Structure formats: structure tokens, C-alpha cells
Amino acid sequence: MTTNKRANFGTKLGVILASAGSAVGLGNIWRFPYMTGEYGGAAFILTYLGCVLLFGAPIMMAEFIIGRRSQSNTARAYQKLAPGTQWRWVGRMGVLAGFLILSYYSVVAGWTLEYMVDSGIGTFADKGPDDFVQFYNSFVSHPWLPVVWTIVFLLLTHFIVVRGVEKGIERSSKVMMPALFILLLILAVCAILLPGAGSGIEFLLKPDFSKVDGSVLLAAMGQAFFSLSVGMGCLCTYASYFKPDTNLPKTAFSVAVIDTLVAILAGFIIFPAAFAVGIQPDSGPGLLFVTLPNVFQQAFGNVPFIAALLAVMFYILLALAALTSTISLHEVVTAYLHEEFNMSRVKAARLVTGGCIVLGTLCSLSLGIGSDYTLFGMTLFDFFDFITAKLMMPLGGFFISLFTGWFLDKKIVREELTNRGTLRLRIYGLIVFLLKFVAPIGIAFIFINELHLI
Ligand code: PHE
């Protein structure tokens, strides 16, 4: 395959679904609830929504502009649009971030497979909240079981990426997204109807702004970038496969809305359920996995078959949502190695998968037998999450907004956003204003505030 004959996404719906498939994943259903729980509920959610609107959505458009204009992987993109400058480091940092995220993300994706199997064979039948906590703790600290699932998940991702862009990604997204959404709706209704769910709803809806400090701002900003897959070149790489008539602002807007809805819906499952059975909202990365089995048990416990069926369906859909995200992460690194180092796609993909298996194994072990080894007081798993979501992605977003807002020729920006003048775009001025001023200043302010840079 040569670099100038690049694959394309087949249909318009395919474009939105593939980008939304990248965005919607564990970030919405696993990470969003535990971040919300850790950083105080409604006030965190509102801050997060602000970050999506002011930083996430415009920077997503910027990535689309850069990707489609340059028709390249994220590192080459900057070389093409800004030859001989240092901007290419933004692309390279994104590739590194993608590699690190894929490593620890696959660990959690692997957990969903274990939970799918356990729900199917009836491990959770007749069990209660304490049993689920114990199950989770002993599972994640098991010396090899979660490692095996991590590797299985990475291999699944590998084979889809090797089969190519259109067939693999587009097909899987089309079926799974609507199904996941419907099942989430059903589970939210079940959770809200549990006795004692009211305080969970209050936690989600009643903001306490006295809780918003620098750490909440940084966490909400990180969550916005992570959840939207923005700031590390993922959507830039996808946009290089977009067609000339893809409506970039509309696609970005649709993806941001879908992604946010899924996250909020996940919140309406987790918190009512957690409060109903007495789980602390700040239980950390295990929150989803200790809370959800209660919903299935409490709502459908009398008919164990239905409880098991719904649970298996849910974990399959969650694993698929995670898969469309891991595919996009893998693709960023694979496209980079394939195009920059002149290796075949298969070889590039093998290198990525191999590297992630090594790092993913270490991340998984850091939650159990390796928990004594810490970096800056964090396990390797938490450290990878911290440097990618809270540092590299917002930093990438900062530079992407500067690049598009200030460096890139305005003619290019306008041409891409309006498809060479064929689309009417009333908010063009607003988008440019957000990219030029609001996003970079806002991100810098949050960094300075929380990381004590000055
Ligand atoms: N946005 C994905 C999720 O929410 C994770 C992701 C981050 C995917 C960065 C690609 C790039 O699960």
C-alpha cells in the first residue's frame, strides 16, 4: 500500500460512527463515573461539560482539519502543513500517548471479558454487594488471569487493525452503538427504580461549587479530552480517511453529543445503584465493576436467566465499545510506524501489539503483586492514566489549538470547515475564536493553577 492511495470511510454514517466508536468506550462508562465520584458529583459534571464545549469540540474540529488536509498520519501531518518546523513533535507526542493509553486501557477492556464470562456461568447469582467488592479485588490482583485477558483483548484489536480501515472499523461500529445505547437506557431505568436510589440522583444533579478547585478542573479537563479521544491525533488520523464531502463541524458536533450522552447515561446507572447498595462514590477504578452486578442482581435476581442474559449482553457491548476505541488507538501508532518507517502495516501492527502486551502486563501486575513499585506515589496503571489523560492529551490539545488558530493559513481552515465554500457555516468566527483564544488560554490556566507551574 502506498501512502497516496489511502483507504476511505465508505458512507457518511460510517464517518460519524467510526469517530463516535473511537470516542465512546471505557472512558464514558468506566472512567467518567469514577472520576465524577472522586471529584464530587454534579459540580464536576458541569465543569466537564464546559471543557467539552470550550476545548473538546473545537479541538476535535482542528484535528479533523489537520487530518483531512494533510491526508497523513498525525506526525507526518504537521510536517506536510508546516514543513521544517518543530510542530511535528505534537504529532509524535500524540503517537506516544496513544501507545501508553492502549497499554493500560486494554487491561480494563480485559476485565470486561472476565465479567462477561462470569455473568454467563452464573458466578454472580445469589451474591450481594460485599461479594462483588471481594470478587473485584481478588480478580484484579490475581497474578495471571487479568494479564491473559489483556493479551486476548490486544490480539483481538490487532487482527481488526490488520484487516484494514473500512471493513473492520466501520462494520463493527454500525451494529454496536445503537444496541449499547438502548441497553444503557434500560439499565438506567432499573437503577433509578432501586430503593434508595434518590441520593444518587441528587449527587448527579445538585452541584456544590465550593468543591471546584484546581484538581477538579484538571480532572474534568482530562476527562473531556480522554472521553472525546481528542488531543493525541486519533481523530486526526481518522480524518485522513474522510472524504472531501464529509461535513467536519457537523461530525465533530455529533460525536461530542453522542459521547456526552453516553457518559451521562452511565452516571445515571452507576450513582443511583451505588447509593442504593451503600457503595462509596469515590471507590476509584473499581466503581463500575463493583456497582453494576448489583443492578442485574437486584432488578432481575428473581429470574436468574434474565439477569445473566442482560449482564452478558452488557459486557459484550461494553467490550465492543472498548474495541472500537482500542482499534483507533492502535491505528494511530500503526499508521505512524507504517508510513514513517516504511514498514508493512502488518509488521507495524505487530510491533505495536507486542509493545503493548509488555506494558499492559506490567500495568495489570501493578494492581496486584507489583503494587509496591510506585512512580511518584502511583501504581504504573495510575501513572499511565495520569500522564496521558491529565498531561499529554490536554497539552496536545493546547498545541493543536495554537497550530490551527494561529499558525495554519486561515484559507485552509475555512476551506476545510466549509468544504471549499460549499457549506454555510454561521459559527465559523466562533470556532476560530475558541481555537485562537479560549482553548489555549483556558488549558494553560488550568495547568498553571493545578500543576503550580508559576
Ligand atoms: N475516548 C475513548 C473512550 O472514551 C478512549 C480513547 C482515548 C480512545 C484516546 C482513543 C484515543 O473510551
Tab-separated table of C-alpha atoms and ligand atoms in Angstrom:
chain	number	residue	atom	x	y	z
A	1	MET	CA	0.000	0.000	0.000
A	2	THR	CA	1.403	3.397	-0.917
A	3	THR	CA	0.778	6.474	1.155
A	4	ASN	CA	-1.027	8.460	-1.509
A	5	LYS	CA	-3.648	5.793	-2.190
A	6	ARG	CA	-5.249	5.844	1.218
A	7	ALA	CA	-8.343	3.981	2.261
A	8	ASN	CA	-11.608	5.848	2.832
A	9	PHE	CA	-14.583	5.501	5.092
A	10	GLY	CA	-17.468	4.363	2.894
A	11	THR	CA	-20.513	6.370	3.957
A	12	LYS	CA	-21.351	9.500	5.889
A	13	LEU	CA	-22.855	7.480	8.665
A	14	GLY	CA	-19.684	5.407	8.655
A	15	VAL	CA	-17.605	8.506	9.347
A	16	ILE	CA	-19.678	9.538	12.349
A	17	LEU	CA	-19.920	6.010	13.659
A	18	ALA	CA	-16.222	5.345	13.387
A	19	SER	CA	-15.318	8.598	15.148
A	20	ALA	CA	-18.021	8.069	17.755
A	21	GLY	CA	-16.806	4.487	18.085
A	22	SER	CA	-13.392	5.841	18.983
A	23	ALA	CA	-14.847	8.343	21.423
A	24	VAL	CA	-17.411	6.139	23.145
A	25	GLY	CA	-15.788	3.481	25.239
A	26	LEU	CA	-14.492	2.749	28.690
A	27	GLY	CA	-13.846	6.467	29.060
A	28	ASN	CA	-17.587	7.074	29.242
A	29	ILE	CA	-18.801	4.029	31.099
A	30	TRP	CA	-15.865	3.151	33.347
A	31	ARG	CA	-13.761	6.314	33.743
A	32	PHE	CA	-16.409	9.040	33.745
A	33	PRO	CA	-18.369	7.621	36.714
A	34	TYR	CA	-15.345	7.035	38.908
A	35	MET	CA	-13.921	10.474	38.147
A	36	THR	CA	-17.319	12.013	38.932
A	37	GLY	CA	-17.422	10.052	42.168
A	38	GLU	CA	-13.912	11.023	43.130
A	39	TYR	CA	-14.289	14.724	42.335
A	40	GLY	CA	-17.613	15.442	43.941
A	41	GLY	CA	-20.527	14.758	41.559
A	42	ALA	CA	-22.630	17.435	39.840
A	43	ALA	CA	-20.057	20.255	40.050
A	44	PHE	CA	-17.500	18.015	38.334
A	45	ILE	CA	-20.019	17.135	35.614
A	46	LEU	CA	-20.767	20.783	34.869
A	47	THR	CA	-17.065	21.598	34.706
A	48	TYR	CA	-16.607	18.631	32.401
A	49	LEU	CA	-19.418	19.830	30.121
A	50	GLY	CA	-17.761	23.253	29.957
A	51	CYS	CA	-14.471	21.635	28.922
A	52	VAL	CA	-16.221	19.575	26.210
A	53	LEU	CA	-17.830	22.687	24.747
A	54	LEU	CA	-14.970	25.146	25.023
A	55	PHE	CA	-11.961	22.887	24.419
A	56	GLY	CA	-13.001	19.407	23.268
A	57	ALA	CA	-15.369	20.136	20.390
A	58	PRO	CA	-13.325	22.920	18.738
A	59	ILE	CA	-10.078	20.968	19.089
A	60	MET	CA	-11.801	17.957	17.564
A	61	MET	CA	-12.614	20.138	14.540
A	62	ALA	CA	-8.994	21.275	14.466
A	63	GLU	CA	-7.827	17.654	14.375
A	64	PHE	CA	-10.276	16.952	11.565
A	65	ILE	CA	-8.910	19.925	9.597
A	66	ILE	CA	-5.302	18.835	10.077
A	67	GLY	CA	-6.001	15.181	9.263
A	68	ARG	CA	-8.121	15.628	6.173
A	69	ARG	CA	-5.992	18.415	4.733
A	70	SER	CA	-2.735	16.533	5.132
A	71	GLN	CA	-4.050	13.035	4.328
A	72	SER	CA	-1.399	11.687	6.663
A	73	ASN	CA	-0.781	10.044	9.987
A	74	THR	CA	-0.647	12.530	12.812
A	75	ALA	CA	3.133	13.057	12.841
A	76	ARG	CA	3.517	13.473	9.065
A	77	ALA	CA	0.512	15.788	9.056
A	78	TYR	CA	2.478	18.563	10.756
A	79	GLN	CA	5.479	18.003	8.503
A	80	LYS	CA	3.231	18.484	5.495
A	81	LEU	CA	1.345	21.516	6.754
A	82	ALA	CA	4.326	23.142	8.478
A	83	PRO	CA	7.474	21.816	6.812
A	84	GLY	CA	10.753	22.340	8.599
A	85	THR	CA	9.173	23.354	11.906
A	86	GLN	CA	9.048	21.736	15.301
A	87	TRP	CA	5.264	21.201	15.150
A	88	ARG	CA	5.863	17.560	14.250
A	89	TRP	CA	6.621	16.946	17.919
A	90	VAL	CA	2.945	17.498	18.659
A	91	GLY	CA	2.163	14.576	16.378
A	92	ARG	CA	4.904	12.439	17.866
A	93	MET	CA	3.756	13.115	21.407
A	94	GLY	CA	0.277	12.013	20.312
A	95	VAL	CA	1.609	8.744	18.966
A	96	LEU	CA	3.405	8.088	22.252
A	97	ALA	CA	0.252	8.963	24.205
A	98	GLY	CA	-1.750	6.553	22.039
A	99	PHE	CA	0.712	3.768	22.747
A	100	LEU	CA	0.612	4.349	26.511
A	101	ILE	CA	-3.186	4.642	26.638
A	102	LEU	CA	-3.615	1.462	24.622
A	103	SER	CA	-1.431	-0.383	27.140
A	104	TYR	CA	-3.449	0.349	30.269
A	105	TYR	CA	-6.823	0.679	28.539
A	106	SER	CA	-6.505	-2.919	27.332
A	107	VAL	CA	-6.202	-4.043	30.944
A	108	VAL	CA	-9.639	-2.661	31.800
A	109	ALA	CA	-11.015	-3.889	28.477
A	110	GLY	CA	-9.794	-7.332	29.510
A	111	TRP	CA	-11.755	-7.082	32.761
A	112	THR	CA	-14.971	-6.703	30.748
A	113	LEU	CA	-14.282	-10.093	29.149
A	114	GLU	CA	-13.824	-11.764	32.532
A	115	TYR	CA	-17.071	-10.211	33.767
A	116	MET	CA	-18.848	-11.360	30.636
A	117	VAL	CA	-17.779	-14.957	31.214
A	118	ASP	CA	-18.563	-14.855	34.937
A	119	SER	CA	-22.030	-13.423	34.334
A	120	GLY	CA	-22.677	-16.162	31.788
A	121	ILE	CA	-21.648	-19.061	34.022
A	122	GLY	CA	-23.636	-17.742	36.981
A	123	THR	CA	-20.775	-16.704	39.292
A	124	PHE	CA	-22.748	-13.635	40.382
A	125	ALA	CA	-26.098	-15.339	41.016
A	126	ASP	CA	-27.290	-15.052	44.649
A	127	LYS	CA	-24.407	-12.757	45.544
A	128	GLY	CA	-24.556	-9.390	47.308
A	129	PRO	CA	-22.664	-6.066	47.339
A	130	ASP	CA	-19.839	-7.267	49.619
A	131	ASP	CA	-19.226	-10.341	47.486
A	132	PHE	CA	-18.858	-8.178	44.389
A	133	VAL	CA	-16.259	-5.991	46.080
A	134	GLN	CA	-14.338	-9.039	47.167
A	135	PHE	CA	-14.588	-10.610	43.737
A	136	TYR	CA	-13.246	-7.473	42.071
A	137	ASN	CA	-10.338	-7.125	44.489
A	138	SER	CA	-9.211	-10.683	44.167
A	139	PHE	CA	-9.652	-10.698	40.389
A	140	VAL	CA	-7.621	-7.558	39.577
A	141	SER	CA	-4.823	-8.629	41.893
A	142	HIS	CA	-4.711	-12.179	40.541
A	143	PRO	CA	-1.188	-12.839	39.225
A	144	TRP	CA	-2.095	-14.011	35.721
A	145	LEU	CA	-5.815	-14.074	34.930
A	146	PRO	CA	-6.238	-10.350	34.144
A	147	VAL	CA	-2.965	-10.462	32.207
A	148	VAL	CA	-4.345	-13.212	29.974
A	149	TRP	CA	-7.480	-11.159	29.275
A	150	THR	CA	-5.359	-8.083	28.491
A	151	ILE	CA	-3.423	-10.084	25.917
A	152	VAL	CA	-6.611	-11.564	24.431
A	153	PHE	CA	-8.009	-8.073	24.013
A	154	LEU	CA	-4.861	-6.744	22.386
A	155	LEU	CA	-4.812	-9.652	19.946
A	156	LEU	CA	-8.454	-9.012	19.019
A	157	THR	CA	-7.589	-5.378	18.322
A	158	HIS	CA	-4.551	-6.456	16.344
A	159	PHE	CA	-6.475	-8.629	13.924
A	160	ILE	CA	-9.066	-5.996	13.181
A	161	VAL	CA	-6.441	-3.329	12.563
A	162	VAL	CA	-4.538	-5.624	10.232
A	163	ARG	CA	-7.694	-6.287	8.182
A	164	GLY	CA	-7.855	-2.619	7.198
A	165	VAL	CA	-9.736	0.553	7.898
A	166	GLU	CA	-13.101	0.306	6.256
A	167	LYS	CA	-14.102	-3.298	6.760
A	168	GLY	CA	-13.009	-3.662	10.335
A	169	ILE	CA	-13.895	-0.386	11.935
A	170	GLU	CA	-16.995	0.673	10.086
A	171	ARG	CA	-18.824	-2.608	10.262
A	172	SER	CA	-18.282	-3.121	13.959
A	173	SER	CA	-19.415	0.394	14.873
A	174	LYS	CA	-22.685	0.254	12.998
A	175	VAL	CA	-24.298	-2.524	14.959
A	176	MET	CA	-22.916	-1.966	18.373
A	177	MET	CA	-23.547	1.723	19.053
A	178	PRO	CA	-27.361	1.763	18.953
A	179	ALA	CA	-27.560	-1.542	20.822
A	180	LEU	CA	-25.316	-0.253	23.586
A	181	PHE	CA	-27.354	2.906	23.906
A	182	ILE	CA	-30.641	1.022	24.294
A	183	LEU	CA	-29.224	-1.332	26.898
A	184	LEU	CA	-27.799	1.599	28.859
A	185	LEU	CA	-31.233	3.215	28.853
A	186	ILE	CA	-32.832	0.047	30.227
A	187	LEU	CA	-30.201	-0.256	32.944
A	188	ALA	CA	-30.594	3.406	33.919
A	189	VAL	CA	-34.311	2.892	34.425
A	190	CYS	CA	-33.630	-0.225	36.521
A	191	ALA	CA	-31.031	1.586	38.641
A	192	ILE	CA	-33.219	4.630	39.227
A	193	LEU	CA	-36.070	2.405	40.421
A	194	LEU	CA	-33.933	0.736	43.109
A	195	PRO	CA	-34.956	1.684	46.652
A	196	GLY	CA	-32.596	4.353	47.984
A	197	ALA	CA	-31.511	5.499	44.514
A	198	GLY	CA	-32.673	9.070	45.200
A	199	SER	CA	-29.474	10.257	46.876
A	200	GLY	CA	-27.518	9.015	43.861
A	201	ILE	CA	-29.618	11.187	41.594
A	202	GLU	CA	-29.112	14.129	43.912
A	203	PHE	CA	-25.353	13.527	43.789
A	204	LEU	CA	-25.553	13.810	39.997
A	205	LEU	CA	-27.796	16.842	39.802
A	206	LYS	CA	-27.091	19.099	42.788
A	207	PRO	CA	-23.811	20.909	42.281
A	208	ASP	CA	-21.703	22.022	45.214
A	209	PHE	CA	-19.396	24.600	43.651
A	210	SER	CA	-17.342	25.009	46.785
A	211	LYS	CA	-15.776	21.693	45.771
A	212	VAL	CA	-14.365	23.022	42.491
A	213	ASP	CA	-10.650	23.553	42.971
A	214	GLY	CA	-7.616	23.171	40.725
A	215	SER	CA	-7.629	19.393	40.969
A	216	VAL	CA	-11.284	19.209	39.897
A	217	LEU	CA	-10.565	21.475	36.929
A	218	LEU	CA	-7.620	19.350	35.814
A	219	ALA	CA	-9.579	16.119	36.252
A	220	ALA	CA	-12.590	17.453	34.331
A	221	MET	CA	-10.404	18.764	31.527
A	222	GLY	CA	-8.522	15.454	31.335
A	223	GLN	CA	-11.792	13.543	31.259
A	224	ALA	CA	-13.106	15.710	28.403
A	225	PHE	CA	-10.012	15.070	26.274
A	226	PHE	CA	-9.884	11.392	27.145
A	227	SER	CA	-13.540	10.737	26.523
A	228	LEU	CA	-13.630	12.565	23.186
A	229	SER	CA	-10.359	10.919	22.037
A	230	VAL	CA	-9.027	14.431	21.438
A	231	GLY	CA	-5.506	15.830	21.813
A	232	MET	CA	-3.397	12.915	20.657
A	233	GLY	CA	-4.002	12.664	16.940
A	234	CYS	CA	-6.512	9.852	16.973
A	235	LEU	CA	-9.270	11.758	15.224
A	236	CYS	CA	-6.656	13.487	13.072
A	237	THR	CA	-5.590	10.068	11.802
A	238	TYR	CA	-9.233	9.082	11.235
A	239	ALA	CA	-9.906	12.347	9.409
A	240	SER	CA	-7.154	11.471	6.968
A	241	TYR	CA	-9.522	8.734	5.780
A	242	PHE	CA	-12.511	11.115	5.484
A	243	LYS	CA	-13.859	12.085	2.081
A	244	PRO	CA	-13.854	15.643	0.668
A	245	ASP	CA	-17.595	15.984	1.277
A	246	THR	CA	-17.554	14.994	4.958
A	247	ASN	CA	-19.026	17.854	6.984
A	248	LEU	CA	-16.334	18.394	9.626
A	249	PRO	CA	-18.134	20.718	12.093
A	250	LYS	CA	-21.280	18.615	11.988
A	251	THR	CA	-19.357	15.394	12.509
A	252	ALA	CA	-17.474	16.856	15.474
A	253	PHE	CA	-20.698	18.155	16.958
A	254	SER	CA	-22.486	14.811	16.568
A	255	VAL	CA	-19.595	12.904	18.094
A	256	ALA	CA	-19.400	15.279	21.072
A	257	VAL	CA	-23.143	14.991	21.700
A	258	ILE	CA	-23.234	11.185	21.411
A	259	ASP	CA	-20.180	10.827	23.636
A	260	THR	CA	-21.580	13.129	26.312
A	261	LEU	CA	-24.986	11.443	26.311
A	262	VAL	CA	-23.433	8.028	26.845
A	263	ALA	CA	-21.328	9.292	29.745
A	264	ILE	CA	-24.277	10.980	31.459
A	265	LEU	CA	-26.372	7.857	30.955
A	266	ALA	CA	-23.640	5.769	32.574
A	267	GLY	CA	-23.723	8.180	35.513
A	268	PHE	CA	-27.456	7.587	35.852
A	269	ILE	CA	-26.798	3.867	36.179
A	270	ILE	CA	-23.807	3.889	38.492
A	271	PHE	CA	-24.718	6.507	41.117
A	272	PRO	CA	-28.329	5.564	41.827
A	273	ALA	CA	-27.175	1.943	42.118
A	274	ALA	CA	-24.108	2.738	44.215
A	275	PHE	CA	-26.092	4.845	46.694
A	276	ALA	CA	-28.851	2.236	46.816
A	277	VAL	CA	-26.496	-0.522	47.937
A	278	GLY	CA	-24.122	1.620	50.001
A	279	ILE	CA	-21.043	1.772	47.762
A	280	GLN	CA	-18.847	4.857	48.247
A	281	PRO	CA	-18.871	7.022	45.094
A	282	ASP	CA	-15.126	7.558	45.436
A	283	SER	CA	-14.257	3.873	45.152
A	284	GLY	CA	-11.819	4.505	42.286
A	285	PRO	CA	-11.290	2.447	39.120
A	286	GLY	CA	-13.307	-0.477	40.505
A	287	LEU	CA	-16.520	1.570	40.835
A	288	LEU	CA	-18.228	0.267	37.679
A	289	PHE	CA	-17.249	-3.319	38.337
A	290	VAL	CA	-18.413	-3.433	41.942
A	291	THR	CA	-21.621	-1.490	41.286
A	292	LEU	CA	-23.060	-2.929	38.120
A	293	PRO	CA	-23.518	-6.564	39.218
A	294	ASN	CA	-25.858	-5.204	41.907
A	295	VAL	CA	-28.144	-3.698	39.262
A	296	PHE	CA	-28.522	-7.027	37.493
A	297	GLN	CA	-28.971	-8.924	40.755
A	298	GLN	CA	-31.364	-6.530	42.447
A	299	ALA	CA	-33.536	-5.803	39.426
A	300	PHE	CA	-33.652	-9.287	37.911
A	301	GLY	CA	-32.472	-11.582	40.716
A	302	ASN	CA	-35.780	-13.483	40.792
A	303	VAL	CA	-35.257	-14.580	37.222
A	304	PRO	CA	-31.577	-15.540	37.182
A	305	PHE	CA	-31.684	-16.344	33.491
A	306	ILE	CA	-32.720	-12.807	32.550
A	307	ALA	CA	-30.165	-11.308	34.951
A	308	ALA	CA	-27.411	-13.381	33.363
A	309	LEU	CA	-28.572	-12.699	29.812
A	310	LEU	CA	-28.714	-8.932	30.276
A	311	ALA	CA	-25.369	-8.907	32.055
A	312	VAL	CA	-23.671	-10.931	29.311
A	313	MET	CA	-25.174	-8.665	26.665
A	314	PHE	CA	-23.993	-5.589	28.519
A	315	TYR	CA	-20.421	-6.795	28.925
A	316	ILE	CA	-20.277	-7.869	25.271
A	317	LEU	CA	-21.405	-4.408	24.173
A	318	LEU	CA	-19.018	-2.732	26.586
A	319	ALA	CA	-16.173	-4.869	25.261
A	320	LEU	CA	-17.163	-3.909	21.698
A	321	ALA	CA	-17.274	-0.227	22.633
A	322	ALA	CA	-13.816	-0.623	24.133
A	323	LEU	CA	-12.703	-2.448	21.000
A	324	THR	CA	-13.684	0.384	18.659
A	325	SER	CA	-11.598	2.650	20.914
A	326	THR	CA	-8.573	0.345	21.081
A	327	ILE	CA	-8.735	-0.022	17.287
A	328	SER	CA	-8.478	3.747	16.930
A	329	LEU	CA	-5.589	3.942	19.391
A	330	HIS	CA	-3.770	1.101	17.663
A	331	GLU	CA	-4.374	2.712	14.265
A	332	VAL	CA	-2.627	5.939	15.304
A	333	VAL	CA	0.577	4.130	16.190
A	334	THR	CA	0.380	1.600	13.360
A	335	ALA	CA	-0.248	4.261	10.672
A	336	TYR	CA	2.696	6.234	12.058
A	337	LEU	CA	5.164	3.321	12.003
A	338	HIS	CA	3.880	2.074	8.641
A	339	GLU	CA	4.184	5.426	6.893
A	340	GLU	CA	7.191	6.926	8.633
A	341	PHE	CA	9.480	3.935	8.794
A	342	ASN	CA	8.474	2.264	5.566
A	343	MET	CA	7.433	-0.981	7.143
A	344	SER	CA	4.461	-3.068	6.110
A	345	ARG	CA	1.211	-2.487	8.003
A	346	VAL	CA	1.367	-5.993	9.373
A	347	LYS	CA	4.860	-5.534	10.749
A	348	ALA	CA	3.962	-2.133	12.207
A	349	ALA	CA	0.867	-3.581	13.852
A	350	ARG	CA	2.879	-6.457	15.295
A	351	LEU	CA	5.352	-4.083	16.881
A	352	VAL	CA	2.543	-2.056	18.451
A	353	THR	CA	0.733	-5.110	19.775
A	354	GLY	CA	3.951	-6.644	21.121
A	355	GLY	CA	4.953	-3.443	22.908
A	356	CYS	CA	1.501	-3.014	24.404
A	357	ILE	CA	1.443	-6.602	25.620
A	358	VAL	CA	4.636	-5.918	27.595
A	359	LEU	CA	3.455	-2.590	29.049
A	360	GLY	CA	-0.122	-3.808	29.556
A	361	THR	CA	1.139	-6.803	31.522
A	362	LEU	CA	3.165	-4.515	33.757
A	363	CYS	CA	0.150	-2.215	34.269
A	364	SER	CA	-2.043	-5.151	35.183
A	365	LEU	CA	0.515	-6.565	37.603
A	366	SER	CA	0.896	-3.144	39.217
A	367	LEU	CA	-2.592	-3.589	40.662
A	368	GLY	CA	-1.626	-6.834	42.370
A	369	ILE	CA	1.761	-8.399	43.000
A	370	GLY	CA	3.569	-5.286	41.717
A	371	SER	CA	1.679	-2.757	43.803
A	372	ASP	CA	4.747	-1.978	45.911
A	373	TYR	CA	6.510	-0.447	42.919
A	374	THR	CA	5.241	3.084	42.535
A	375	LEU	CA	6.089	6.117	40.401
A	376	PHE	CA	5.504	9.497	42.066
A	377	GLY	CA	3.342	7.631	44.563
A	378	MET	CA	1.199	5.995	41.873
A	379	THR	CA	0.957	2.438	40.580
A	380	LEU	CA	2.097	2.065	36.967
A	381	PHE	CA	-1.565	1.755	35.961
A	382	ASP	CA	-2.491	5.053	37.641
A	383	PHE	CA	0.687	6.708	36.409
A	384	PHE	CA	-0.101	5.889	32.757
A	385	ASP	CA	-3.621	7.198	33.237
A	386	PHE	CA	-2.318	10.380	34.858
A	387	ILE	CA	0.354	11.314	32.323
A	388	THR	CA	-1.836	10.581	29.318
A	389	ALA	CA	-5.271	11.905	30.304
A	390	LYS	CA	-4.236	14.730	32.572
A	391	LEU	CA	-0.997	15.850	30.938
A	392	MET	CA	-0.286	14.666	27.388
A	393	MET	CA	-3.777	14.980	25.913
A	394	PRO	CA	-4.534	18.495	27.228
A	395	LEU	CA	-1.008	19.557	26.264
A	396	GLY	CA	-1.557	18.104	22.782
A	397	GLY	CA	-4.886	19.942	22.632
A	398	PHE	CA	-3.184	23.182	23.655
A	399	PHE	CA	-0.713	22.936	20.766
A	400	ILE	CA	-3.336	21.752	18.268
A	401	SER	CA	-5.490	24.789	19.034
A	402	LEU	CA	-2.483	27.120	18.716
A	403	PHE	CA	-1.458	25.458	15.466
A	404	THR	CA	-4.892	25.747	13.873
A	405	GLY	CA	-5.796	29.096	15.409
A	406	TRP	CA	-2.557	30.964	14.767
A	407	PHE	CA	-0.157	29.082	12.524
A	408	LEU	CA	-2.275	27.451	9.851
A	409	ASP	CA	-3.314	29.649	6.913
A	410	LYS	CA	-6.874	30.886	7.568
A	411	LYS	CA	-7.729	29.991	3.981
A	412	ILE	CA	-7.050	26.330	4.741
A	413	VAL	CA	-9.110	26.436	7.936
A	414	ARG	CA	-12.046	27.998	6.127
A	415	GLU	CA	-11.790	25.658	3.146
A	416	GLU	CA	-11.796	22.576	5.319
A	417	LEU	CA	-14.572	23.704	7.647
A	418	THR	CA	-16.839	24.720	4.760
A	419	ASN	CA	-15.753	22.071	2.246
A	420	ARG	CA	-14.276	24.715	-0.028
A	421	GLY	CA	-17.168	27.083	0.369
A	422	THR	CA	-19.936	24.597	-0.371
A	423	LEU	CA	-21.258	24.562	3.221
A	424	ARG	CA	-22.723	27.525	5.041
A	425	LEU	CA	-21.158	27.853	8.452
A	426	ARG	CA	-22.551	30.599	10.649
A	427	ILE	CA	-20.349	29.784	13.611
A	428	TYR	CA	-17.057	29.917	11.703
A	429	GLY	CA	-15.987	33.022	13.623
A	430	LEU	CA	-16.866	31.415	16.935
A	431	ILE	CA	-14.874	28.264	16.162
A	432	VAL	CA	-11.802	30.295	15.236
A	433	PHE	CA	-12.197	32.438	18.356
A	434	LEU	CA	-12.369	29.333	20.559
A	435	LEU	CA	-9.280	27.875	18.897
A	436	LYS	CA	-7.312	31.104	18.981
A	437	PHE	CA	-8.048	32.302	22.489
A	438	VAL	CA	-10.418	30.336	24.681
A	439	ALA	CA	-8.910	26.869	24.363
A	440	PRO	CA	-5.212	27.718	24.707
A	441	ILE	CA	-5.724	30.268	27.474
A	442	GLY	CA	-8.172	28.035	29.334
A	443	ILE	CA	-5.935	24.964	29.165
A	444	ALA	CA	-2.872	26.989	30.204
A	445	PHE	CA	-4.803	28.487	33.115
A	446	ILE	CA	-5.830	25.061	34.413
A	447	PHE	CA	-2.298	23.700	34.067
A	448	ILE	CA	-0.782	26.683	35.860
A	449	ASN	CA	-3.395	26.546	38.561
A	450	GLU	CA	-3.082	22.871	39.351
A	451	LEU	CA	0.463	21.949	38.486
A	452	HIS	CA	1.846	25.054	40.190
A	453	LEU	CA	3.877	25.959	37.162
A	454	ILE	CA	4.398	29.531	38.242
B	1	PHE	N1	-12.274	8.054	24.059
B	1	PHE	C1	-12.036	6.691	24.391
B	1	PHE	C2	-13.001	6.288	25.498
B	1	PHE	O1	-13.708	7.103	25.999
B	1	PHE	C3	-10.622	6.441	24.794
B	1	PHE	C4	-9.650	6.951	23.809
B	1	PHE	C5	-8.759	7.944	24.164
B	1	PHE	C6	-9.633	6.480	22.523
B	1	PHE	C7	-7.871	8.469	23.242
B	1	PHE	C8	-8.765	6.982	21.591
B	1	PHE	C9	-7.894	7.990	21.951
B	1	PHE	O2	-13.052	5.170	25.893
